[in-house]
C-alpha positions as a printed Julia matrix, in Angstrom:
385×3 Matrix{Float64}:
 -51.28   23.75  -93.37
 -48.02   23.35  -91.43
 -47.66   22.61  -87.74
 -47.4    25.71  -85.61
 -49.9    27.86  -87.52
 -52.83   29.21  -85.56
 -56.2    28.4   -87.05
 -58.51   29.3   -84.2
 -61.32   27.26  -82.65
 -64.21   25.35  -84.17
 -67.2    23.57  -82.65
 -67.23   19.78  -82.55
 -70.2    17.92  -81.02
 -70.94   20.89  -78.79
 -67.4    21.28  -77.49
 -64.99   23.98  -78.47
 -62.16   22.27  -80.37
 -58.97   24.17  -81.06
 -56.55   23.68  -83.91
 -52.95   24.74  -84.59
 -51.09   26.64  -81.86
 -54.28   27.01  -79.87
 -54.73   23.25  -79.79
 -51.21   22.78  -78.46
 -51.81   25.3   -75.68
 -55.13   23.72  -74.73
 -53.54   20.27  -74.65
 -50.81   21.59  -72.34
 -53.44   23.05  -70.0
 -55.41   19.82  -70.08
 -52.31   17.8   -69.19
 -51.44   20.22  -66.41
 -54.96   19.87  -65.02
 -54.75   16.06  -65.08
 -51.33   16.17  -63.45
 -52.73   18.21  -60.55
 -55.65   15.84  -60.05
 -53.27   12.87  -60.14
 -50.88   14.42  -57.62
 -53.58   15.77  -55.3
 -56.55   13.36  -55.23
 -59.66   15.24  -54.1
 -58.43   18.63  -55.3
 -61.1    21.2   -56.21
 -61.62   23.07  -59.45
 -60.7    26.28  -57.69
 -57.42   24.95  -56.37
 -56.57   23.61  -59.82
 -57.25   27.05  -61.29
 -54.98   28.71  -58.72
 -52.14   26.27  -59.41
 -52.57   26.7   -63.19
 -52.91   30.5   -62.88
 -56.16   30.55  -64.79
 -59.71   31.51  -63.85
 -61.94   29.06  -62.01
 -64.35   29.36  -64.94
 -61.63   28.19  -67.33
 -60.73   25.22  -65.12
 -64.39   24.32  -64.7
 -64.85   24.14  -68.48
 -62.39   21.24  -68.57
 -64.2    19.11  -66.0
 -67.37   18.05  -67.93
 -65.3    16.95  -70.95
 -62.91   14.9   -68.78
 -65.76   13.39  -66.76
 -67.69   12.45  -69.92
 -64.55   10.83  -71.32
 -64.2     8.76  -68.16
 -60.79   10.22  -67.3
 -61.83   12.14  -64.17
 -64.51   11.47  -61.57
 -66.19   14.09  -59.45
 -67.76   13.21  -56.12
 -71.25   14.5   -55.41
 -70.5    15.24  -51.76
 -68.76   18.61  -51.48
 -65.41   18.53  -49.73
 -65.65   22.13  -48.58
 -67.07   25.51  -49.42
 -64.61   27.73  -51.25
 -65.84   31.27  -50.62
 -68.99   32.24  -52.44
 -70.73   30.24  -55.11
 -71.21   26.51  -55.45
 -69.68   24.01  -53.07
 -66.39   22.56  -54.2
 -66.6    18.96  -55.42
 -63.44   16.89  -55.06
 -61.87   15.61  -58.27
 -60.17   12.25  -58.76
 -58.41   10.45  -61.58
 -60.24    7.36  -62.8
 -57.49    4.77  -62.21
 -59.07    2.31  -64.65
 -59.2     4.71  -67.6
 -55.94    3.44  -69.14
 -52.88    1.46  -68.12
 -49.23    2.07  -68.9
 -46.28   -0.3   -68.86
 -42.85    0.68  -67.56
 -39.62   -1.22  -68.23
 -36.43   -0.88  -66.23
 -33.21   -2.5   -67.39
 -29.87   -2.85  -65.62
 -26.91   -5.23  -65.82
 -28.41   -8.04  -63.74
 -32.19   -7.52  -63.82
 -35.02   -6.73  -66.26
 -38.25   -5.44  -64.72
 -41.65   -4.46  -65.99
 -44.62   -2.95  -64.19
 -48.1    -2.08  -65.31
 -49.45    1.07  -63.67
 -53.03    2.3   -63.68
 -53.96    5.83  -64.71
 -53.38    7.1   -61.18
 -49.8     5.79  -61.33
 -50.21    2.9   -58.9
 -48.55   -0.42  -59.72
 -51.05   -3.2   -60.43
 -48.69   -5.8   -61.92
 -44.97   -6.58  -61.63
 -42.61   -8.85  -63.53
 -38.88   -9.42  -63.02
 -36.33  -11.66  -64.69
 -32.54  -11.99  -64.45
 -30.69  -10.26  -67.28
 -27.73  -12.33  -68.38
 -24.42  -11.24  -69.87
 -23.99  -12.17  -73.54
 -21.07  -12.44  -75.92
 -22.42  -10.08  -78.59
 -25.1    -7.51  -79.39
 -27.24   -9.99  -81.32
 -27.62  -12.21  -78.24
 -28.58   -9.19  -76.14
 -31.24   -8.15  -78.66
 -32.67  -11.66  -78.7
 -32.75  -11.73  -74.91
 -34.59   -8.39  -74.82
 -37.19   -9.66  -77.28
 -37.74  -12.92  -75.41
 -38.07  -11.37  -71.95
 -40.54   -8.73  -73.15
 -42.63  -11.36  -74.91
 -42.7   -13.42  -71.72
 -43.65  -10.37  -69.66
 -46.54   -9.54  -72.0
 -47.81  -13.11  -71.78
 -47.49  -13.0   -68.0
 -49.55   -9.8   -67.81
 -52.56  -11.53  -69.39
 -55.68   -9.38  -69.81
 -54.03   -6.37  -68.19
 -51.8    -5.97  -71.22
 -54.81   -5.33  -73.48
 -55.5    -2.15  -71.55
 -51.93   -0.86  -71.77
 -51.87    2.29  -73.89
 -48.12    2.84  -74.19
 -44.77    1.62  -72.89
 -42.08    3.67  -71.15
 -38.48    2.46  -70.87
 -35.79    3.33  -68.37
 -32.53    2.91  -70.28
 -29.08    2.38  -68.74
 -25.74    3.63  -70.05
 -25.4     6.25  -72.8
 -28.68    6.75  -74.61
 -29.27    8.5   -77.91
 -32.61   10.21  -77.3
 -33.43   10.67  -80.98
 -32.79    7.11  -82.15
 -33.62    5.23  -78.93
 -30.31    3.39  -79.23
 -28.13    2.57  -76.22
 -24.71    3.38  -77.6
 -22.71    2.02  -74.69
 -23.28    0.45  -71.29
 -19.87    0.16  -69.69
 -20.9    -2.51  -67.19
 -21.75   -4.88  -70.06
 -18.91   -4.58  -72.61
 -20.87   -6.18  -75.48
 -23.99   -4.09  -74.83
 -23.31   -1.58  -77.62
 -25.58    0.07  -80.2
 -28.69   -1.7   -78.92
 -31.86   -0.39  -80.66
 -33.85   -0.71  -77.45
 -36.81    1.43  -78.45
 -37.31   -0.32  -81.79
 -37.05   -3.78  -80.2
 -39.69   -2.95  -77.6
 -41.96   -1.25  -80.14
 -41.86   -4.28  -82.43
 -42.58   -6.79  -79.68
 -45.1    -4.7   -77.73
 -47.01   -3.37  -80.73
 -47.66   -0.13  -78.84
 -46.14    3.37  -78.72
 -42.81    3.29  -76.88
 -41.06    6.17  -75.11
 -37.53    6.0   -73.74
 -35.6     7.96  -71.11
 -32.54    7.54  -68.94
 -33.54    5.44  -65.92
 -32.36    7.93  -63.28
 -34.64   10.52  -64.92
 -37.53    8.15  -64.31
 -36.63    7.91  -60.63
 -36.92   11.67  -60.25
 -40.18   11.75  -62.23
 -41.73    9.12  -59.97
 -40.73   11.1   -56.88
 -42.4    14.24  -58.21
 -45.68   12.36  -58.62
 -45.66   10.53  -55.32
 -44.27   13.39  -53.22
 -45.79   16.62  -54.56
 -44.08   18.56  -51.77
 -40.75   17.92  -53.51
 -41.78   20.26  -56.35
 -40.71   23.3   -54.38
 -37.4    21.8   -53.23
 -34.0    20.89  -54.61
 -33.57   17.12  -54.51
 -30.65   15.03  -55.72
 -31.71   11.53  -56.76
 -28.9     8.97  -56.67
 -29.28    5.37  -57.86
 -26.87    2.83  -56.39
 -27.63   -0.14  -58.59
 -25.5    -2.01  -61.12
 -23.98    1.38  -61.83
 -24.22    4.69  -60.0
 -26.13    7.63  -61.48
 -27.76   10.86  -60.35
 -30.33   13.45  -61.39
 -31.4    16.78  -59.93
 -34.97   17.89  -59.3
 -34.93   21.67  -58.96
 -38.33   23.16  -58.16
 -40.22   20.54  -60.12
 -37.89   20.35  -63.15
 -35.62   17.33  -63.62
 -32.06   17.81  -64.85
 -29.78   14.97  -65.88
 -26.98   16.69  -67.79
 -26.1    16.95  -71.47
 -25.97   13.91  -73.75
 -27.37   11.74  -70.93
 -23.82   11.54  -69.55
 -23.76   13.74  -66.44
 -25.94   11.34  -64.53
 -23.36    8.55  -64.68
 -21.65    9.2   -61.35
 -20.02    5.76  -61.4
 -17.8     6.81  -64.3
 -15.7     9.08  -62.07
 -12.12    7.89  -62.45
  -9.5     7.44  -59.75
  -5.79    8.06  -60.37
  -5.3     4.39  -61.28
  -8.1     4.64  -63.9
 -10.49    2.53  -61.83
 -14.16    3.52  -61.79
 -16.22    4.22  -58.68
 -18.91    1.73  -59.63
 -16.25   -0.98  -59.79
 -15.93   -0.69  -55.99
 -19.34    0.62  -54.9
 -21.84   -0.37  -57.63
 -23.92   -3.48  -56.98
 -22.64   -5.24  -60.08
 -19.03   -4.78  -58.97
 -19.85   -5.81  -55.41
 -21.65   -8.9   -56.66
 -18.58   -9.89  -58.63
 -16.44   -9.41  -55.5
 -18.86  -11.16  -53.15
 -20.69  -13.8   -55.2
 -21.33  -15.97  -52.13
 -23.73  -13.47  -50.56
 -27.38  -14.62  -50.67
 -30.23  -12.9   -52.49
 -31.55  -11.68  -49.14
 -28.46   -9.51  -48.75
 -29.01   -7.8   -52.11
 -32.62   -7.2   -51.07
 -31.39   -5.34  -48.0
 -32.79   -7.74  -45.39
 -31.25   -6.62  -42.12
 -30.4   -10.1   -40.84
 -28.59  -11.02  -44.06
 -26.72   -7.7   -43.97
 -25.67   -8.3   -40.35
 -24.43  -11.79  -41.22
 -22.33  -10.42  -44.09
 -20.81   -7.63  -42.0
 -19.87  -10.11  -39.27
 -17.48  -11.68  -41.78
 -14.22   -9.72  -41.63
 -13.4   -10.09  -45.35
 -16.89   -9.11  -46.43
 -16.82   -6.19  -43.99
 -13.65   -4.75  -45.56
 -15.17   -4.78  -49.05
 -18.53   -3.36  -47.96
 -16.98   -0.76  -45.67
 -14.85    0.48  -48.58
 -17.91    0.64  -50.81
 -19.96    2.66  -48.33
 -17.01    4.94  -47.59
 -16.4     5.73  -51.27
 -20.11    6.2   -51.91
 -20.5     8.52  -48.92
 -17.58   10.7   -50.11
 -19.17   10.86  -53.58
 -22.52   11.93  -52.14
 -20.84   14.57  -49.98
 -18.91   15.97  -52.93
 -22.02   16.09  -55.13
 -24.02   17.86  -52.46
 -21.23   20.29  -51.56
 -21.71   22.44  -54.68
 -25.44   21.85  -55.27
 -26.5    22.31  -51.63
 -29.76   20.36  -52.01
 -32.62   20.24  -49.52
 -32.31   16.46  -49.55
 -30.65   13.49  -51.23
 -32.8    10.46  -52.05
 -30.92    7.17  -52.47
 -32.4     4.35  -54.56
 -30.96    0.89  -53.97
 -32.33   -2.54  -53.21
 -29.71   -2.97  -50.46
 -31.41   -0.16  -48.52
 -34.98   -1.44  -48.8
 -34.93   -2.25  -45.07
 -33.22   -0.26  -42.3
 -29.87   -1.97  -41.86
 -26.23   -1.46  -40.88
 -25.15   -0.66  -44.44
 -27.39    2.4   -44.37
 -26.03    3.35  -40.96
 -22.47    3.11  -42.35
 -23.42    5.29  -45.33
 -25.15    7.87  -43.16
 -22.24    8.05  -40.73
 -19.69    8.43  -43.53
 -21.77   11.09  -45.27
 -22.22   13.12  -42.07
 -18.49   12.88  -41.33
 -17.6    14.16  -44.81
 -20.03   17.06  -44.49
 -18.5    17.97  -41.14
 -14.96   17.84  -42.55
 -16.06   20.07  -45.41
 -17.37   22.59  -42.89
 -20.93   22.18  -44.16
 -24.16   21.84  -42.22
 -25.86   18.41  -42.05
 -27.95   17.48  -45.11
 -31.06   15.32  -45.32
 -30.05   11.9   -46.65
 -32.82    9.33  -46.95
 -33.5     5.99  -48.66
 -36.27    5.78  -51.23
 -39.23    3.52  -50.6
 -39.92    0.48  -52.8
 -36.65    0.87  -54.7
 -37.04   -2.44  -56.52
 -39.69   -1.25  -58.96
 -39.48    2.53  -58.62
 -37.52    3.11  -61.88
 -39.98    0.96  -63.86
 -42.95    2.8   -62.39
 -41.27    6.1   -63.2
 -40.89    4.91  -66.79
 -44.6     4.09  -66.93
 -45.53    7.5   -65.61
């Protein structure tokens, strides 16, 4: 019997088990229910039913199965009384039910996190990612780093159910191959998904890394579901995604998110001047503390006139780009992900000032520009989720 045919519902160990189209629909409802409990710890059955647009009876039927499976816990002490009937018991995800690994790759760093079932990071691993002279060397490096990360995770790895990857550059969704990553000229036709699947020995899922940033934000800030949010990553390259009322958009062929590919009249790319990889090439003397956004290190760099010129140009170009992006999308807010903004510092002040000035010159009202929290591992955690 082919996929997509409806075959009804049968009983299995006392539970109603659906097959065919009905099974797909029930699985979607189950996942929606779990997503609500994950986003709103302590939510009631009734509130889940309202959000899912189903009856409270229908939502309540899901709870015993999920509790028996150890996926959801239900506190005995009622949180509140919801109208008539039984008191409402708060629902929570069991964070220890399963773990997921998330991998984030960019030109200079390789990161992995392990997240529990609630989506909280319980283990982190980071290694430098080195430029190579050919694709074979890159593939070998990917294999070796992942193997080291798995060994480093120890017993936690045994509980990992699946691996999510945040991929840079131009990704072929169907094959899991990175076709091109312009920052690393030899990083072409890399079978990233197959490499990770072979080494990890677990199911592997792959997405563009800026998509993972937006996904993470939707989990950790449920209020963003009803807003329009532009997510911009200032990392080795520069990319963007749009969250519009809880749906993430990244453009066709995984290309629209690559903001850093915008060309100037002299054929230079934005990320050459404002991306962290380009800045690192221009300012190799700056310490690691600067790239981590530590305010004292940033102040010291900006006190150097030559460094100031380069960094001022970078923030100016980046602020104009942000203003131009927001001018036709008119978002409620822009969230910026970058390690150089992990602490409040003068670089952020320069970016904010330049952005506000551009908005004013465009005749537009001020827009909410804010740095993301914990930018170092956010893309990896988004991949895990």
